[in-house]
């Protein structure tokens, strides 16, 4: 299977999180002729990994041991997961594959699922890898230390190589917003991929935090990759009763008590919490299959909000074009 992006999808794309209908994108992604540059063209090329690379860990929610191997892939492949425990069954990392998006983003194809994909996808997109096969031998991507740093390190170890074809981007033409109560996320025109994120938690270590990031010049590795996921002690019992966070520990999450945190190690950034929310946005929006040329503005968002924005954006055909970078 070489379906990778909205540009090559010839079936139904949807954020199947129990609140949005499927949308038919087949007529939306016909072959395009637009480019960003006028006159002489100096196109950015697609990239893949320089070599295969692997790591292992446990699933945050399932606690199962998992082996992950990243493999170079041809141009126009995008990100395709392969369940090696199921004969190499392929699940493309696309919007249409989203099955659940509560405490993690879960993909599904014909009943086969793969959970907690967002941190690995964030590392691939954040480091500028366009095409990769991701072999995994269980039903959840390992949580590692709760950030994307381990994935970023193995990608950097593999190296990133250019490919013959031009990189495509989703160029935002009009602002599109998605809201639920006091939670909102939007994307609007901009010359580069930008994220402006605000979070608001009534906790003494968080409160209101905001951060603006422009995803270029190594910003992901420097400012975002090491930010860890976080949770609250008063949620643990309910999550475990729901068969979630069975692999959670102080080694792979910041665990917050009402007054502080259980972890003995210090925060990696003063505002690590908002940085991790940006990491999640990058990982979830990687399911569009290409980088965004636009500014994402998020206030109190989460996985469900990210899926809602992608689905709405794809329905508003006047709001974007697919261009060669």
Tab-separated table of C-alpha atoms in Angstrom:
chain	number	residue	atom	x	y	z
A	1	UNK	CA	0.000	0.000	0.000
A	2	UNK	CA	1.318	3.417	-0.909
A	3	UNK	CA	-1.550	5.638	0.177
A	4	UNK	CA	-0.017	8.303	2.339
A	5	UNK	CA	-1.533	11.694	2.257
A	6	UNK	CA	-4.700	13.548	1.599
A	7	UNK	CA	-3.230	14.287	-1.802
A	8	UNK	CA	-3.358	10.620	-2.776
A	9	UNK	CA	-6.460	9.501	-0.900
A	10	UNK	CA	-9.153	8.116	-3.176
A	11	UNK	CA	-11.642	7.097	-0.526
A	12	UNK	CA	-13.337	8.552	2.543
A	13	UNK	CA	-11.389	10.605	5.060
A	14	UNK	CA	-12.863	11.202	8.478
A	15	UNK	CA	-12.105	11.876	12.089
A	16	UNK	CA	-14.012	8.895	13.427
A	17	UNK	CA	-14.145	10.005	17.029
A	18	UNK	CA	-17.875	9.687	17.499
A	19	UNK	CA	-18.776	13.244	16.572
A	20	UNK	CA	-18.045	13.924	12.921
A	21	UNK	CA	-19.437	12.273	9.794
A	22	UNK	CA	-17.213	10.813	7.112
A	23	UNK	CA	-16.327	13.191	4.316
A	24	UNK	CA	-15.727	12.293	0.710
A	25	UNK	CA	-12.395	13.804	-0.288
A	26	UNK	CA	-11.959	11.962	-3.589
A	27	UNK	CA	-12.741	15.032	-5.744
A	28	UNK	CA	-10.684	17.332	-3.534
A	29	UNK	CA	-7.207	16.026	-4.251
A	30	UNK	CA	-6.955	15.831	-8.005
A	31	UNK	CA	-3.535	16.357	-9.526
A	32	UNK	CA	-2.532	19.947	-8.927
A	33	UNK	CA	-0.375	22.357	-10.882
A	34	UNK	CA	0.241	25.023	-8.245
A	35	UNK	CA	3.589	25.764	-6.668
A	36	UNK	CA	4.603	28.301	-4.102
A	37	UNK	CA	7.323	29.841	-6.220
A	38	UNK	CA	6.994	31.918	-9.358
A	39	UNK	CA	9.705	31.968	-11.995
A	40	UNK	CA	12.703	29.641	-11.476
A	41	UNK	CA	11.745	26.798	-9.172
A	42	UNK	CA	13.977	25.619	-6.348
A	43	UNK	CA	11.770	22.931	-4.925
A	44	UNK	CA	12.313	21.261	-1.581
A	45	UNK	CA	12.683	17.528	-2.087
A	46	UNK	CA	10.880	14.749	-0.265
A	47	UNK	CA	12.924	12.843	2.292
A	48	UNK	CA	13.179	9.432	3.867
A	49	UNK	CA	15.460	7.741	6.376
A	50	UNK	CA	19.063	7.014	5.458
A	51	UNK	CA	18.849	3.520	6.959
A	52	UNK	CA	16.569	1.297	9.000
A	53	UNK	CA	16.618	1.944	12.743
A	54	UNK	CA	14.805	0.399	15.683
A	55	UNK	CA	13.906	0.726	19.334
A	56	UNK	CA	11.753	-0.989	21.925
A	57	UNK	CA	9.640	-0.123	24.933
A	58	UNK	CA	6.224	-0.674	26.496
A	59	UNK	CA	2.795	0.660	25.686
A	60	UNK	CA	1.489	3.404	27.987
A	61	UNK	CA	-2.075	2.141	28.039
A	62	UNK	CA	-1.571	-1.587	27.355
A	63	UNK	CA	1.767	-2.175	29.165
A	64	UNK	CA	2.699	-4.633	26.398
A	65	UNK	CA	6.329	-4.862	25.185
A	66	UNK	CA	6.729	-3.397	21.695
A	67	UNK	CA	9.478	-3.430	19.090
A	68	UNK	CA	9.453	-0.606	16.529
A	69	UNK	CA	11.539	-0.459	13.374
A	70	UNK	CA	11.603	2.569	11.054
A	71	UNK	CA	12.399	1.697	7.445
A	72	UNK	CA	13.136	3.931	4.421
A	73	UNK	CA	10.210	4.237	1.993
A	74	UNK	CA	9.861	5.444	-1.620
A	75	UNK	CA	8.626	8.938	-2.521
A	76	UNK	CA	4.876	9.530	-2.090
A	77	UNK	CA	4.593	6.799	0.543
A	78	UNK	CA	4.097	9.023	3.574
A	79	UNK	CA	3.903	7.209	6.907
A	80	UNK	CA	2.607	3.649	6.770
A	81	UNK	CA	2.466	1.449	9.868
A	82	UNK	CA	3.029	-2.282	9.401
A	83	UNK	CA	1.824	-4.692	12.090
A	84	UNK	CA	4.543	-7.317	11.803
A	85	UNK	CA	2.704	-9.496	14.327
A	86	UNK	CA	-0.136	-9.658	11.782
A	87	UNK	CA	1.835	-10.527	8.669
A	88	UNK	CA	2.808	-6.943	7.859
A	89	UNK	CA	-0.781	-5.639	7.779
A	90	UNK	CA	-0.595	-1.973	6.752
A	91	UNK	CA	-2.350	0.954	8.396
A	92	UNK	CA	-1.690	4.287	6.661
A	93	UNK	CA	-1.193	7.274	8.950
A	94	UNK	CA	-4.023	9.352	7.485
A	95	UNK	CA	-7.015	11.259	8.802
A	96	UNK	CA	-9.337	8.568	7.510
A	97	UNK	CA	-7.637	5.978	9.719
A	98	UNK	CA	-8.420	7.773	12.996
A	99	UNK	CA	-10.587	5.538	15.167
A	100	UNK	CA	-10.318	6.986	18.673
A	101	UNK	CA	-8.779	10.165	20.026
A	102	UNK	CA	-9.404	10.463	23.749
A	103	UNK	CA	-6.255	9.971	25.834
A	104	UNK	CA	-4.242	9.001	22.754
A	105	UNK	CA	-4.662	8.844	19.001
A	106	UNK	CA	-5.616	5.393	17.732
A	107	UNK	CA	-5.663	4.338	14.093
A	108	UNK	CA	-7.689	1.489	12.628
A	109	UNK	CA	-8.065	-0.222	9.272
A	110	UNK	CA	-10.602	-3.008	8.725
A	111	UNK	CA	-10.717	-3.755	12.425
A	112	UNK	CA	-6.953	-3.751	13.039
A	113	UNK	CA	-5.901	-1.058	15.491
A	114	UNK	CA	-2.741	0.746	16.517
A	115	UNK	CA	-2.698	3.118	19.480
A	116	UNK	CA	-0.669	6.066	20.772
A	117	UNK	CA	0.877	7.004	17.442
A	118	UNK	CA	1.171	10.759	18.034
A	119	UNK	CA	4.652	11.023	19.587
A	120	UNK	CA	6.352	8.981	16.875
A	121	UNK	CA	4.498	10.857	14.129
A	122	UNK	CA	5.515	14.139	15.762
A	123	UNK	CA	9.169	13.118	15.610
A	124	UNK	CA	8.930	12.180	11.930
A	125	UNK	CA	7.125	15.366	10.937
A	126	UNK	CA	9.120	17.580	13.294
A	127	UNK	CA	12.430	16.352	11.870
A	128	UNK	CA	11.229	16.670	8.283
A	129	UNK	CA	10.920	13.015	7.290
A	130	UNK	CA	8.266	12.629	4.579
A	131	UNK	CA	8.252	8.890	3.877
A	132	UNK	CA	8.738	5.914	6.195
A	133	UNK	CA	7.446	2.442	6.897
A	134	UNK	CA	6.939	1.912	10.618
A	135	UNK	CA	7.070	-1.744	11.605
A	136	UNK	CA	5.512	-2.524	14.976
A	137	UNK	CA	4.877	-5.932	16.555
A	138	UNK	CA	2.025	-5.064	18.914
A	139	UNK	CA	-1.048	-2.874	19.200
A	140	UNK	CA	0.506	0.266	20.687
A	141	UNK	CA	3.525	2.426	19.913
A	142	UNK	CA	5.842	2.405	22.962
A	143	UNK	CA	5.635	5.420	25.255
A	144	UNK	CA	9.427	5.526	25.853
A	145	UNK	CA	10.016	8.364	28.374
A	146	UNK	CA	6.706	10.102	27.594
A	147	UNK	CA	8.230	12.469	25.045
A	148	UNK	CA	9.370	12.201	21.421
A	149	UNK	CA	13.068	12.514	22.261
A	150	UNK	CA	13.946	8.813	21.908
A	151	UNK	CA	12.223	8.670	18.521
A	152	UNK	CA	13.980	11.855	17.402
A	153	UNK	CA	17.343	10.418	18.416
A	154	UNK	CA	16.947	7.208	16.432
A	155	UNK	CA	15.750	9.187	13.396
A	156	UNK	CA	18.817	11.407	13.642
A	157	UNK	CA	20.983	8.286	13.982
A	158	UNK	CA	19.458	6.820	10.819
A	159	UNK	CA	20.049	10.046	8.912
A	160	UNK	CA	17.650	11.789	6.543
A	161	UNK	CA	18.166	11.650	2.781
A	162	UNK	CA	16.584	13.567	-0.095
A	163	UNK	CA	14.455	11.876	-2.742
A	164	UNK	CA	13.779	12.838	-6.365
A	165	UNK	CA	10.265	14.288	-6.034
A	166	UNK	CA	9.190	17.652	-4.649
A	167	UNK	CA	7.745	17.841	-1.137
A	168	UNK	CA	4.058	18.714	-1.031
A	169	UNK	CA	2.490	20.976	1.554
A	170	UNK	CA	-1.036	21.906	2.540
A	171	UNK	CA	-1.175	25.662	1.959
A	172	UNK	CA	-3.880	27.294	4.082
A	173	UNK	CA	-5.872	29.951	2.166
A	174	UNK	CA	-8.646	30.748	4.667
A	175	UNK	CA	-9.022	30.500	8.430
A	176	UNK	CA	-10.887	27.403	9.629
A	177	UNK	CA	-11.878	26.975	13.290
A	178	UNK	CA	-13.236	24.150	15.415
A	179	UNK	CA	-14.693	24.782	18.881
A	180	UNK	CA	-16.190	22.850	21.796
A	181	UNK	CA	-17.202	25.045	24.723
A	182	UNK	CA	-14.149	27.015	25.847
A	183	UNK	CA	-11.836	24.807	23.803
A	184	UNK	CA	-10.894	25.922	20.312
A	185	UNK	CA	-8.356	25.320	17.601
A	186	UNK	CA	-7.937	27.004	14.240
A	187	UNK	CA	-5.595	27.181	11.292
A	188	UNK	CA	-5.029	30.329	9.242
A	189	UNK	CA	-2.741	31.475	6.412
A	190	UNK	CA	0.986	31.836	7.138
A	191	UNK	CA	4.202	31.451	5.155
A	192	UNK	CA	5.577	28.686	7.399
A	193	UNK	CA	4.276	25.971	9.737
A	194	UNK	CA	3.548	27.793	12.996
A	195	UNK	CA	1.813	26.744	16.210
A	196	UNK	CA	0.550	29.121	18.904
A	197	UNK	CA	-0.727	27.105	21.864
A	198	UNK	CA	-2.331	28.056	25.178
A	199	UNK	CA	-3.230	25.676	28.017
A	200	UNK	CA	-5.080	26.445	31.232
A	201	UNK	CA	-5.034	24.032	34.195
A	202	UNK	CA	-5.961	24.940	37.767
A	203	UNK	CA	-2.763	23.435	39.119
A	204	UNK	CA	0.051	25.351	40.858
A	205	UNK	CA	2.706	23.956	38.502
A	206	UNK	CA	0.794	24.740	35.305
A	207	UNK	CA	-1.822	27.494	35.392
A	208	UNK	CA	-1.960	29.357	32.085
A	209	UNK	CA	0.970	28.612	29.765
A	210	UNK	CA	1.391	29.716	26.155
A	211	UNK	CA	4.092	29.236	23.560
A	212	UNK	CA	4.602	30.100	19.891
A	213	UNK	CA	6.760	27.785	17.772
A	214	UNK	CA	7.786	28.003	14.143
A	215	UNK	CA	8.718	24.535	12.921
A	216	UNK	CA	11.998	25.195	11.168
A	217	UNK	CA	15.728	25.461	11.878
A	218	UNK	CA	15.758	22.572	14.335
A	219	UNK	CA	12.988	23.972	16.538
A	220	UNK	CA	11.382	20.574	17.109
A	221	UNK	CA	14.522	18.876	18.428
A	222	UNK	CA	15.529	21.925	20.442
A	223	UNK	CA	12.224	23.099	21.918
A	224	UNK	CA	9.593	20.351	21.710
A	225	UNK	CA	10.875	16.768	21.409
A	226	UNK	CA	11.909	16.324	25.061
A	227	UNK	CA	8.628	17.569	26.580
A	228	UNK	CA	6.897	14.704	28.418
A	229	UNK	CA	3.262	13.742	28.707
A	230	UNK	CA	1.600	14.480	32.039
A	231	UNK	CA	-1.318	13.343	34.155
A	232	UNK	CA	-2.947	13.875	37.526
A	233	UNK	CA	-3.089	11.520	40.510
A	234	UNK	CA	-6.815	12.155	40.941
A	235	UNK	CA	-7.428	10.671	37.468
A	236	UNK	CA	-5.350	7.508	37.874
A	237	UNK	CA	-7.991	5.251	39.412
A	238	UNK	CA	-10.634	6.097	36.802
A	239	UNK	CA	-8.158	5.636	33.946
A	240	UNK	CA	-7.051	2.236	35.223
A	241	UNK	CA	-10.669	1.127	35.632
A	242	UNK	CA	-11.059	2.042	31.954
A	243	UNK	CA	-8.056	-0.204	31.139
A	244	UNK	CA	-5.860	2.801	30.382
A	245	UNK	CA	-2.339	3.850	31.552
A	246	UNK	CA	-1.507	0.274	32.650
A	247	UNK	CA	2.065	0.928	31.556
A	248	UNK	CA	2.248	4.385	33.104
A	249	UNK	CA	4.994	5.199	35.604
A	250	UNK	CA	7.206	8.025	36.785
A	251	UNK	CA	9.655	6.899	34.100
A	252	UNK	CA	7.296	7.830	31.254
A	253	UNK	CA	5.093	10.667	32.511
A	254	UNK	CA	4.992	13.698	34.761
A	255	UNK	CA	2.525	12.732	37.496
A	256	UNK	CA	0.961	15.697	39.272
A	257	UNK	CA	-0.465	15.674	42.791
A	258	UNK	CA	-2.869	18.454	43.870
A	259	UNK	CA	0.095	20.441	45.230
A	260	UNK	CA	3.059	19.408	43.076
A	261	UNK	CA	4.430	16.341	41.306
A	262	UNK	CA	5.493	12.840	42.288
A	263	UNK	CA	8.560	12.785	40.032
A	264	UNK	CA	11.843	13.396	41.808
A	265	UNK	CA	13.547	14.666	38.669
A	266	UNK	CA	13.001	18.302	37.695
A	267	UNK	CA	10.957	19.560	34.780
A	268	UNK	CA	12.918	19.656	31.530
A	269	UNK	CA	11.451	23.076	30.690
A	270	UNK	CA	9.724	25.589	32.929
A	271	UNK	CA	6.741	25.333	30.565
A	272	UNK	CA	7.118	21.642	29.694
A	273	UNK	CA	3.344	21.138	29.790
A	274	UNK	CA	2.463	23.482	26.927
A	275	UNK	CA	5.441	22.195	24.964
A	276	UNK	CA	4.046	18.670	25.201
A	277	UNK	CA	0.654	19.902	23.972
A	278	UNK	CA	2.429	21.343	20.928
A	279	UNK	CA	4.142	17.971	20.441
A	280	UNK	CA	0.707	16.315	20.363
A	281	UNK	CA	-0.586	18.868	17.851
A	282	UNK	CA	2.359	18.191	15.529
A	283	UNK	CA	1.841	14.423	15.808
A	284	UNK	CA	-1.907	14.495	15.240
A	285	UNK	CA	-1.769	16.975	12.353
A	286	UNK	CA	0.896	14.800	10.701
A	287	UNK	CA	-2.100	12.655	9.739
A	288	UNK	CA	-2.815	15.220	7.013
A	289	UNK	CA	0.077	13.519	5.236
A	290	UNK	CA	2.182	16.606	4.573
A	291	UNK	CA	3.514	19.681	6.353
A	292	UNK	CA	1.180	22.639	6.788
A	293	UNK	CA	1.921	26.113	5.500
A	294	UNK	CA	-0.254	27.899	8.006
A	295	UNK	CA	-0.578	28.992	11.620
A	296	UNK	CA	-2.341	26.704	14.087
A	297	UNK	CA	-3.814	28.497	17.099
A	298	UNK	CA	-4.908	26.193	19.932
A	299	UNK	CA	-6.601	27.056	23.229
A	300	UNK	CA	-7.221	24.189	25.668
A	301	UNK	CA	-7.143	21.717	22.797
A	302	UNK	CA	-6.611	17.949	22.784
A	303	UNK	CA	-6.676	14.955	20.464
A	304	UNK	CA	-10.422	15.221	19.799
A	305	UNK	CA	-10.068	18.890	18.907
A	306	UNK	CA	-7.169	18.151	16.556
A	307	UNK	CA	-9.208	15.507	14.730
A	308	UNK	CA	-12.179	17.878	14.535
A	309	UNK	CA	-10.072	20.611	12.962
A	310	UNK	CA	-8.568	18.277	10.359
A	311	UNK	CA	-11.960	16.925	9.354
A	312	UNK	CA	-13.502	20.384	9.085
A	313	UNK	CA	-10.505	21.753	7.179
A	314	UNK	CA	-10.746	19.008	4.573
A	315	UNK	CA	-14.446	19.767	4.057
A	316	UNK	CA	-13.849	23.478	3.372
A	317	UNK	CA	-12.342	23.132	-0.108
A	318	UNK	CA	-11.741	26.860	-0.560
A	319	UNK	CA	-9.590	26.959	2.567
A	320	UNK	CA	-6.482	25.216	1.203
A	321	UNK	CA	-4.445	24.095	-1.757
A	322	UNK	CA	-1.837	21.384	-2.156
A	323	UNK	CA	1.405	22.862	-3.430
A	324	UNK	CA	4.953	21.808	-4.186
A	325	UNK	CA	7.314	23.411	-1.684
